[in-house]
mmCIF file of N, CA, C and O and ligand atoms in Angstrom:
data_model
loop_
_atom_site.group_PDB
_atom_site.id
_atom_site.type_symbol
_atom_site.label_atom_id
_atom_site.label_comp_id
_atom_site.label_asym_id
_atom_site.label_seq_id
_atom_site.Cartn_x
_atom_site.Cartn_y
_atom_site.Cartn_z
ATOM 1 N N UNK A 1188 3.721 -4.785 -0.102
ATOM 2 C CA UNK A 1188 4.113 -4.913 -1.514
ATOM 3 C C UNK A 1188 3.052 -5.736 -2.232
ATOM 4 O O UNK A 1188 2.526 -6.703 -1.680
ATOM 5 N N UNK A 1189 2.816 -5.440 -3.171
ATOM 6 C CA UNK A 1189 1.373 -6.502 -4.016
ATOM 7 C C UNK A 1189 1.887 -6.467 -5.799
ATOM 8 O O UNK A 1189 2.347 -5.410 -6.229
ATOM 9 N N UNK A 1190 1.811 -7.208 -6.369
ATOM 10 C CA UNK A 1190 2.464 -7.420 -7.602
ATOM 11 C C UNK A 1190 1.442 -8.358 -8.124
ATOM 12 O O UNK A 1190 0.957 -9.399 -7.680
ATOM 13 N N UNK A 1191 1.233 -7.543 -9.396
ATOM 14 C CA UNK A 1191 0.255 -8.483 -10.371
ATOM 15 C C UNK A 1191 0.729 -8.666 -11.309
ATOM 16 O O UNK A 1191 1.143 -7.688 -11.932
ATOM 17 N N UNK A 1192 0.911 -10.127 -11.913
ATOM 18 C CA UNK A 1192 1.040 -10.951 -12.835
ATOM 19 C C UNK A 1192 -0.045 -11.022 -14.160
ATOM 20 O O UNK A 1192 -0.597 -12.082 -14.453
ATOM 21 N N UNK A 1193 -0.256 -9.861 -14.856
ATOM 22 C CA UNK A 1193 -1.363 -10.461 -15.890
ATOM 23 C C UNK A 1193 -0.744 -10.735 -17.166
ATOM 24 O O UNK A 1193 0.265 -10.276 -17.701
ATOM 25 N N UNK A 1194 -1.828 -11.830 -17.618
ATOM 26 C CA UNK A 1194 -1.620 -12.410 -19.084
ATOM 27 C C UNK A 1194 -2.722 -12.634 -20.222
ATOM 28 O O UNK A 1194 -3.659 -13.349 -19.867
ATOM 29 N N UNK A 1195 -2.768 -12.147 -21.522
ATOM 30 C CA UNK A 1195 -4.084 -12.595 -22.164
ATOM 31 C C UNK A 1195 -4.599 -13.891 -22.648
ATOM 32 O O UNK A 1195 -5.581 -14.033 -23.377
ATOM 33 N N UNK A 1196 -3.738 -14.954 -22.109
ATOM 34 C CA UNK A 1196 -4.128 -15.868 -22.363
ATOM 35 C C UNK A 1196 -5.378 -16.863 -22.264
ATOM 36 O O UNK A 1196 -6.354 -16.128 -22.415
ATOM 37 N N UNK A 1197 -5.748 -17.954 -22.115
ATOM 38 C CA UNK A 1197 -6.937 -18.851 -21.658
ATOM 39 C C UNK A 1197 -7.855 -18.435 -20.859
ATOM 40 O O UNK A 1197 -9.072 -18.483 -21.037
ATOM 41 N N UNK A 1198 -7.079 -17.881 -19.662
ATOM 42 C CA UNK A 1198 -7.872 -17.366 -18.291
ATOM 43 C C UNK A 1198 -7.659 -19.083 -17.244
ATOM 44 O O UNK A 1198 -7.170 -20.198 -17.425
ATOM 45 N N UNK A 1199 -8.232 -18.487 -16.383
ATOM 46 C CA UNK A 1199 -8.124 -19.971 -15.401
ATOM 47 C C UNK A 1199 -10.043 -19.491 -14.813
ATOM 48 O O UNK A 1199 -10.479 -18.401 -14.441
ATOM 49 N N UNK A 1200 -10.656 -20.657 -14.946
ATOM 50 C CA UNK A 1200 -12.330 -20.842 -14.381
ATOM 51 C C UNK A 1200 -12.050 -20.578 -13.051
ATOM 52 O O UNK A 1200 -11.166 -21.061 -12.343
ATOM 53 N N UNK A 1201 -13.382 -19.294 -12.642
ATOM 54 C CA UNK A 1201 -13.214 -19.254 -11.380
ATOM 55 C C UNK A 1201 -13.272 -20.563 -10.331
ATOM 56 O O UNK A 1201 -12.816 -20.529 -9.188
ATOM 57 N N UNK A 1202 -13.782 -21.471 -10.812
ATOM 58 C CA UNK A 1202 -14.046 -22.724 -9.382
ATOM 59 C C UNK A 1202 -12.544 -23.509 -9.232
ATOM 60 O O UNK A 1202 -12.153 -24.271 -8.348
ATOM 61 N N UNK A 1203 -11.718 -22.907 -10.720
ATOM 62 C CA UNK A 1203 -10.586 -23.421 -10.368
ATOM 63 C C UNK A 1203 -9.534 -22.842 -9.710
ATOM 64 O O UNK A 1203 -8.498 -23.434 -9.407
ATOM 65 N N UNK A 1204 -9.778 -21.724 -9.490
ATOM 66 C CA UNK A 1204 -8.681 -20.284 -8.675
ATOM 67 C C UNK A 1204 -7.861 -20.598 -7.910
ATOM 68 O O UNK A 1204 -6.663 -20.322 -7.859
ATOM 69 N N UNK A 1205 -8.840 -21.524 -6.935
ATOM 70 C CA UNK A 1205 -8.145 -21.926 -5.729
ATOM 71 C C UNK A 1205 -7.546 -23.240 -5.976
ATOM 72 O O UNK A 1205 -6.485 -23.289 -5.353
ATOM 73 N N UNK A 1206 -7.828 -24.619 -6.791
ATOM 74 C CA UNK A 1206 -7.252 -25.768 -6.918
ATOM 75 C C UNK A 1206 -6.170 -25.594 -7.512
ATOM 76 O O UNK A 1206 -5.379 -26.535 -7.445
ATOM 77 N N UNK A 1207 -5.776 -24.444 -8.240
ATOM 78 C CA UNK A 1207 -4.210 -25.062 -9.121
ATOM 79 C C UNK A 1207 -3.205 -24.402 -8.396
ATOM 80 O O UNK A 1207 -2.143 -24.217 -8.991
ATOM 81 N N UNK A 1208 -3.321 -23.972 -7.139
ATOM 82 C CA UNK A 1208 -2.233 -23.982 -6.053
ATOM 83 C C UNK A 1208 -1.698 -25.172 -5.446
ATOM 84 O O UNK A 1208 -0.603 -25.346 -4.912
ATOM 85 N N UNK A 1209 -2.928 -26.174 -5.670
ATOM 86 C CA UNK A 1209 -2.665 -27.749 -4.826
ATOM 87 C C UNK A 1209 -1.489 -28.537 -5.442
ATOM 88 O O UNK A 1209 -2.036 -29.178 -6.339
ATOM 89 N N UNK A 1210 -0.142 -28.851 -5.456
ATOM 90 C CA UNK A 1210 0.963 -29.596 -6.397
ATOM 91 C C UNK A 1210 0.552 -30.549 -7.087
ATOM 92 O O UNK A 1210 -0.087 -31.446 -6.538
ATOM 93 N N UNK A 1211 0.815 -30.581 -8.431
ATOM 94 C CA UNK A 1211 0.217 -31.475 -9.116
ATOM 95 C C UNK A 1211 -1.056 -31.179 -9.847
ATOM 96 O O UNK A 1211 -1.589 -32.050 -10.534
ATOM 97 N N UNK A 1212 -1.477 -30.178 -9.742
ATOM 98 C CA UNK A 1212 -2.783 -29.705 -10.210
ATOM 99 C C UNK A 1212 -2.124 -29.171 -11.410
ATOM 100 O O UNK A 1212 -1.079 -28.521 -11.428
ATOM 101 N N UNK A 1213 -3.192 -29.680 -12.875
ATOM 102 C CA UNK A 1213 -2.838 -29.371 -14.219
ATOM 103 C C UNK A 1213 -4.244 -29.392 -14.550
ATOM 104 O O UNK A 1213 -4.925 -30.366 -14.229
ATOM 105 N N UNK A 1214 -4.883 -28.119 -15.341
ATOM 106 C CA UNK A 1214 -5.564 -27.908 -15.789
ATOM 107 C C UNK A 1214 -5.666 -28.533 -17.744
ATOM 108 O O UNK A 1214 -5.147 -28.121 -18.781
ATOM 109 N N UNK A 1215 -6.843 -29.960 -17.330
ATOM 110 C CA UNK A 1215 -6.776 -30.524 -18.776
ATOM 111 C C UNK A 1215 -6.725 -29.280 -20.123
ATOM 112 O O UNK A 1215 -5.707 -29.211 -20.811
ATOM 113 N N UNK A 1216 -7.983 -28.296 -20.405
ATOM 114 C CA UNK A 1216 -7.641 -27.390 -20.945
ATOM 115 C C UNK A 1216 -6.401 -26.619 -21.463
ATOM 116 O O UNK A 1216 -6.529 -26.158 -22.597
ATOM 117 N N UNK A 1217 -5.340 -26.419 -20.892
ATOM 118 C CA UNK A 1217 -4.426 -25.253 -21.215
ATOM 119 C C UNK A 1217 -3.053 -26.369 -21.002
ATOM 120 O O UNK A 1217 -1.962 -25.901 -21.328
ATOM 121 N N UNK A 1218 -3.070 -27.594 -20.553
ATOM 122 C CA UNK A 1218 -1.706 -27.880 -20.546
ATOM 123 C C UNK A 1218 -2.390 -29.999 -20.180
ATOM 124 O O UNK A 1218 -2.985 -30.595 -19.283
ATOM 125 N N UNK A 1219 -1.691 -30.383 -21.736
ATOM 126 C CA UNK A 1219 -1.414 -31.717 -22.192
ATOM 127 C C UNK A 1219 -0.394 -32.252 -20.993
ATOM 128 O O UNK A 1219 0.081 -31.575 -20.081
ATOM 129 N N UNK A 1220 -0.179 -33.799 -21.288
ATOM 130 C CA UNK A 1220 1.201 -34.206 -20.935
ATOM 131 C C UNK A 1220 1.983 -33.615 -21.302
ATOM 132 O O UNK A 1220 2.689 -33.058 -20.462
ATOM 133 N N UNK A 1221 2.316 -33.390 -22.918
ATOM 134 C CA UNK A 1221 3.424 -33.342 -23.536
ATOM 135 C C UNK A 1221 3.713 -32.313 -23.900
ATOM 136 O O UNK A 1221 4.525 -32.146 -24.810
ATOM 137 N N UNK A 1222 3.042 -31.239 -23.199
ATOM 138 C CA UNK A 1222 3.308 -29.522 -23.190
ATOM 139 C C UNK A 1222 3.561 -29.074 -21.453
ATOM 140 O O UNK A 1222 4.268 -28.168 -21.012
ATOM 141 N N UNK A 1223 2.619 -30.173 -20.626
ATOM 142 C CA UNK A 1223 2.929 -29.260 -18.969
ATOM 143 C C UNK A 1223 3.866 -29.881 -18.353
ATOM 144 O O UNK A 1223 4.318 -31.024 -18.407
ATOM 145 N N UNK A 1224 4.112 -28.867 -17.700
ATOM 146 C CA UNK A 1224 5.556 -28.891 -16.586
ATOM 147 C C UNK A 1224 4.659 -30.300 -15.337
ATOM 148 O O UNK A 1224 3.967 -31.259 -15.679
ATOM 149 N N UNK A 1225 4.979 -29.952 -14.217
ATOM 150 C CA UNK A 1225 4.715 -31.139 -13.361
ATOM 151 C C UNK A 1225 3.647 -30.491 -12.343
ATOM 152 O O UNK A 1225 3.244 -31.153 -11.387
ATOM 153 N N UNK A 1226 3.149 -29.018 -12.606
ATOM 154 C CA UNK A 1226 1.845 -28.762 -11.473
ATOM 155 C C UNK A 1226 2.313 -28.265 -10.406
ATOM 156 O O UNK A 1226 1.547 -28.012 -9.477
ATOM 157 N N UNK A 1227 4.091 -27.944 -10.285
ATOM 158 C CA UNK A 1227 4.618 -27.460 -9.206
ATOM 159 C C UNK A 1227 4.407 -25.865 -8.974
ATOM 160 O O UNK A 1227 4.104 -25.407 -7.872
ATOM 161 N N UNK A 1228 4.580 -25.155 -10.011
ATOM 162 C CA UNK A 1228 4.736 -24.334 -9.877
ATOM 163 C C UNK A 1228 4.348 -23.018 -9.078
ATOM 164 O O UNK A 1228 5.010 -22.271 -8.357
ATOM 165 N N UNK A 1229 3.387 -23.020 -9.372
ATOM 166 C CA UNK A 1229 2.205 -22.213 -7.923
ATOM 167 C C UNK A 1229 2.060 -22.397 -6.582
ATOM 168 O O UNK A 1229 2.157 -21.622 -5.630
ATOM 169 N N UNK A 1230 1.680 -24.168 -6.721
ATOM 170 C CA UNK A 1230 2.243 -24.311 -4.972
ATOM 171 C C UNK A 1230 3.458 -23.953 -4.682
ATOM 172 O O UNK A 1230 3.533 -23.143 -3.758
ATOM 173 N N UNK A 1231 4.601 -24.340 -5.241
ATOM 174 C CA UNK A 1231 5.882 -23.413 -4.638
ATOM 175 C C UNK A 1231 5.609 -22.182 -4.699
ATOM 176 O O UNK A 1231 5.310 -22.002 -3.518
ATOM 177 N N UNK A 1232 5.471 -21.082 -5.243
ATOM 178 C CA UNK A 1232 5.339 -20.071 -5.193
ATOM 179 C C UNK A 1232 4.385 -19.781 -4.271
ATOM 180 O O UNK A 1232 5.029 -19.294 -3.342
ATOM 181 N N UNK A 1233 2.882 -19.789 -3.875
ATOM 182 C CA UNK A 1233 2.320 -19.586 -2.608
ATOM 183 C C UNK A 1233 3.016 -19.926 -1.552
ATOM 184 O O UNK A 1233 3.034 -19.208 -0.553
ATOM 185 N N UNK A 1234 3.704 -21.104 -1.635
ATOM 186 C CA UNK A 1234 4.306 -21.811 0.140
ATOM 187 C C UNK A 1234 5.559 -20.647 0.248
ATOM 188 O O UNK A 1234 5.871 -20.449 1.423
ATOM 189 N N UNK A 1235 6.221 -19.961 -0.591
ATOM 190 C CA UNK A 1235 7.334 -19.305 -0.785
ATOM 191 C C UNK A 1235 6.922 -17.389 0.133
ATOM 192 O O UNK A 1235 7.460 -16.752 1.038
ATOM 193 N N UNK A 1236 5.423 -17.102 -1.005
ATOM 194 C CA UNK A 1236 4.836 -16.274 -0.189
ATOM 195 C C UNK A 1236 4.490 -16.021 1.125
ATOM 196 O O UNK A 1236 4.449 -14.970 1.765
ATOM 197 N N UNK A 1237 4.109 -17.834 1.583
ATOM 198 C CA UNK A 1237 3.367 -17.711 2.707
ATOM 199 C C UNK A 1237 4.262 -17.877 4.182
ATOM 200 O O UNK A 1237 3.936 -17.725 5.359
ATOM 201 N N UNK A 1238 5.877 -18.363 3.341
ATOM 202 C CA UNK A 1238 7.089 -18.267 4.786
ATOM 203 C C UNK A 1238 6.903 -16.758 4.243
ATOM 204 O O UNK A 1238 8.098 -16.515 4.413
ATOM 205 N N UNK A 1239 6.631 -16.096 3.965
ATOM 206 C CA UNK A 1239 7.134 -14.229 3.665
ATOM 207 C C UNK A 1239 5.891 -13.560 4.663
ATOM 208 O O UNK A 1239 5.706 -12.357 4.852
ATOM 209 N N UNK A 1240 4.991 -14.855 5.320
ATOM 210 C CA UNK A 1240 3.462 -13.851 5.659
ATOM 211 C C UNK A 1240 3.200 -13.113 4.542
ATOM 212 O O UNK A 1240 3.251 -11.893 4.698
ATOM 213 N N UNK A 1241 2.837 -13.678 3.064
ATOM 214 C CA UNK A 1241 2.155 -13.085 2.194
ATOM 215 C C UNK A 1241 1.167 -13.950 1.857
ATOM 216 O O UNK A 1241 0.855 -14.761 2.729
ATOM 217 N N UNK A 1242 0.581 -13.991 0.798
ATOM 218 C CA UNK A 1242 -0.065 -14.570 -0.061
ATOM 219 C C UNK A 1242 -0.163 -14.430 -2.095
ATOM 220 O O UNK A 1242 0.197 -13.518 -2.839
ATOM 221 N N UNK A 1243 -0.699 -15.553 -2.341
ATOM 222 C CA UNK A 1243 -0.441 -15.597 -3.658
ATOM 223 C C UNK A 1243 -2.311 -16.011 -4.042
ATOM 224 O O UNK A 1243 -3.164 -16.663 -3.439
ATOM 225 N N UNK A 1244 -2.302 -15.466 -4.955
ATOM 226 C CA UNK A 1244 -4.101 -16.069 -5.651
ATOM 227 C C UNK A 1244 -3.979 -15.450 -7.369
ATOM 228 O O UNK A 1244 -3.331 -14.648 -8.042
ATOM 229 N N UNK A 1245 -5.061 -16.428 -7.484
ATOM 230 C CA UNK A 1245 -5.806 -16.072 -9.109
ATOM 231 C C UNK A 1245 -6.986 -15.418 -9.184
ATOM 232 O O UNK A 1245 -7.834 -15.289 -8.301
ATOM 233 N N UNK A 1246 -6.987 -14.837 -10.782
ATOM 234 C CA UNK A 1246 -8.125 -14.319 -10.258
ATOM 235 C C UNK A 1246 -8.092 -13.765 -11.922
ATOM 236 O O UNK A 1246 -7.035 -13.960 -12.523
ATOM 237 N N UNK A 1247 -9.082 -13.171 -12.568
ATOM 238 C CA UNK A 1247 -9.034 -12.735 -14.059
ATOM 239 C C UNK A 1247 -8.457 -11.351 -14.261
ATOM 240 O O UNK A 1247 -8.564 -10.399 -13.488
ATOM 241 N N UNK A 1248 -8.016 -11.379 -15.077
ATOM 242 C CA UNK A 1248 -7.026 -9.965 -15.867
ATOM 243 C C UNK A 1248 -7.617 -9.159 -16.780
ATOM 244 O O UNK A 1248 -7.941 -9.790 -17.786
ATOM 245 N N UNK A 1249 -7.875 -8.037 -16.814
ATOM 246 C CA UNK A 1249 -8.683 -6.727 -17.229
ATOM 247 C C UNK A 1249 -7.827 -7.502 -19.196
ATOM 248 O O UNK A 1249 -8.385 -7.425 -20.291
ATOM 249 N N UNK A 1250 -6.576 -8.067 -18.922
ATOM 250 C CA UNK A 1250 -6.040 -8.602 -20.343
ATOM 251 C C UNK A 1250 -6.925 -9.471 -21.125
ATOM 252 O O UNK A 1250 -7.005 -9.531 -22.352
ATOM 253 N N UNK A 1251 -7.707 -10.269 -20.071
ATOM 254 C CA UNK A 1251 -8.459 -11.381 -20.895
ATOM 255 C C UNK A 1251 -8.309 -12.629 -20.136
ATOM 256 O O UNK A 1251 -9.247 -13.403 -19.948
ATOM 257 N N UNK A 1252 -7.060 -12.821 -19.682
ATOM 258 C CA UNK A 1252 -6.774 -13.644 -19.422
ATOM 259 C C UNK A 1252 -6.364 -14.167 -18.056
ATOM 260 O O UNK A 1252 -7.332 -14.355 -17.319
ATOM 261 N N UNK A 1253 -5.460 -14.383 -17.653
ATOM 262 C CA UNK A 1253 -5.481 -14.836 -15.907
ATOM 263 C C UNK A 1253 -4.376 -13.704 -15.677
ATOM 264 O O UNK A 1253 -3.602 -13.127 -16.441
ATOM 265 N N UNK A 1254 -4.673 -13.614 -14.042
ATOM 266 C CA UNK A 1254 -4.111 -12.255 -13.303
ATOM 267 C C UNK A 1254 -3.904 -13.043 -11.602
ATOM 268 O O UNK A 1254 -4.743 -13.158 -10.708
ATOM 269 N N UNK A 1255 -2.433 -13.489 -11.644
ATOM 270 C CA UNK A 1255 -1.915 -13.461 -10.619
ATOM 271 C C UNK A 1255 -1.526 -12.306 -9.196
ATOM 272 O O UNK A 1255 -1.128 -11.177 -9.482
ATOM 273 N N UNK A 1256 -1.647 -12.618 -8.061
ATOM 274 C CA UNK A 1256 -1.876 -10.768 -7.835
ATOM 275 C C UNK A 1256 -1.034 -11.939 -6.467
ATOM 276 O O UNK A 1256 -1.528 -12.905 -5.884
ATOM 277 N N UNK A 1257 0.578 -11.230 -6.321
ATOM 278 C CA UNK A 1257 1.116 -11.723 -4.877
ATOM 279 C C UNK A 1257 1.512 -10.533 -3.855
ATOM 280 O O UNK A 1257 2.142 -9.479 -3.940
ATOM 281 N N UNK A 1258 1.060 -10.995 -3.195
ATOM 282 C CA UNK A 1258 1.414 -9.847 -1.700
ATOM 283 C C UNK A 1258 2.252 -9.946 -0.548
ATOM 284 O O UNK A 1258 2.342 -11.043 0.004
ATOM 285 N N UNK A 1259 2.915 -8.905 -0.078
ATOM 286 C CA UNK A 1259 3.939 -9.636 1.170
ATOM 287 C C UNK A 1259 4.163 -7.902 1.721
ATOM 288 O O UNK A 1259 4.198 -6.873 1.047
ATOM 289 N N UNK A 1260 4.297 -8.124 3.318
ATOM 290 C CA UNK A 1260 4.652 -7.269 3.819
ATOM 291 C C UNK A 1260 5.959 -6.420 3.792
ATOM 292 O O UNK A 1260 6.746 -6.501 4.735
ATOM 293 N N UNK A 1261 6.201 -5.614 2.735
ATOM 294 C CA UNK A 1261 7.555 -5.156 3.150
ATOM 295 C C UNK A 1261 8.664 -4.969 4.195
ATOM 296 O O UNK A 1261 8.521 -3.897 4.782
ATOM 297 N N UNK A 1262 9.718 -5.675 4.608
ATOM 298 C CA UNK A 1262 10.509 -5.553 6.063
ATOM 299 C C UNK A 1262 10.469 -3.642 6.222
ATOM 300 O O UNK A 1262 10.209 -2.861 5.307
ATOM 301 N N UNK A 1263 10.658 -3.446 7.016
ATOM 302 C CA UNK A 1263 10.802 -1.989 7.270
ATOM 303 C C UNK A 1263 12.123 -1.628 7.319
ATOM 304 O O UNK A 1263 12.435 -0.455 7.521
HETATM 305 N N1 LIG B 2051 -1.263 -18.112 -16.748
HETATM 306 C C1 LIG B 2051 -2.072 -19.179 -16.772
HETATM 307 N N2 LIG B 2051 -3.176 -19.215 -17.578
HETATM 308 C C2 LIG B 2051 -4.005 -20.290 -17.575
HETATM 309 N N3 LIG B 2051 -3.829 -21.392 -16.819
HETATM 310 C C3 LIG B 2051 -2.746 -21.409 -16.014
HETATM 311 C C4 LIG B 2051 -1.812 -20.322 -15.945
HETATM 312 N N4 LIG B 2051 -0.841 -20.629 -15.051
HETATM 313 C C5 LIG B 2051 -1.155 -21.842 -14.594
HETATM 314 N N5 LIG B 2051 -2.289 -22.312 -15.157
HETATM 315 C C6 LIG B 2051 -2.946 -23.600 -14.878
HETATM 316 O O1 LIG B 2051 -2.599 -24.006 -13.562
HETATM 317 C C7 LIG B 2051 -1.901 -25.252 -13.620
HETATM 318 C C8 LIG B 2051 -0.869 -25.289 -12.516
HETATM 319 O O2 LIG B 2051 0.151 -24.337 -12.813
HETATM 320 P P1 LIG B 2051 1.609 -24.572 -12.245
HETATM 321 O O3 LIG B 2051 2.463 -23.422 -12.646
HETATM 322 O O4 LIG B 2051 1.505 -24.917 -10.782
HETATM 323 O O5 LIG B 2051 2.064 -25.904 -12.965
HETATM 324 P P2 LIG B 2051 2.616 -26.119 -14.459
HETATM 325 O O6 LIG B 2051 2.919 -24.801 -15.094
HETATM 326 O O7 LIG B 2051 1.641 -27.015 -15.146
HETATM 327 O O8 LIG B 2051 3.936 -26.934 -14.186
HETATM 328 P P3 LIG B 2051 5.301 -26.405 -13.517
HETATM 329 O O9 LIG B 2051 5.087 -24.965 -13.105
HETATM 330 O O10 LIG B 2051 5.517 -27.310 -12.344
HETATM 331 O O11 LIG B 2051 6.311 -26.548 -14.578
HETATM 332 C C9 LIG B 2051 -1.332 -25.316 -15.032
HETATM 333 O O12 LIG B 2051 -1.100 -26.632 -15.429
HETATM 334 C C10 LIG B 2051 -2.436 -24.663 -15.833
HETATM 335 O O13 LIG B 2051 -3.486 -25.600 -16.078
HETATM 336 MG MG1 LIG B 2052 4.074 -23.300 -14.099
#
């Protein structure tokens, strides 16, 4: 199963693709104190993928903007 998430928003920098999976990771750019959530969000969602033997990544969106793409083996 593979499911992509795209959005036209900001985009996320490639050198950052891989850091805003880490908890707590808030990108100064796109999210203030007093607009971002707490940086959870992605790492839960990868660790969620990765009890599934899937995976979760970033990566840019044909939209403009960032393109989440999660994968997991379908049970049979
Ligand atoms: N669709 C997106 N476009 C651009 N940047 C993003 C996008 N989604 C996440 N980010 C960046 O990655 C960071 C981490 O995202 P994550 O969802 O883990 O945390 P959050 O949204 O800040 O807070 P939480 O999800 O815990 O409420 C965000 O703060 C933001 O900088
Ligand atoms: Mg979030």
């Amino acid at each position: 199963m593979l499911i992509h998430v795209d959005d036209d928003g900001i985009g996320i920098p490639p050198e950052e693709r891989e850091h805003i999976f880490s908890a707590f990771t808030r990108l100064d750019r796109s999210r203030d104190r007093s607009t971002g959530g707490y940086g959870l969000g992605l790492a839960i969602a990868r660790r969620v993928l990765e009890l599934h033997g899937g995976t979760a990544k970033a990566d840019a969106s044909p939209l403009g903007g960032a393109r989440f793409t999660l994968s997991w083996k379908a049970r049979q």
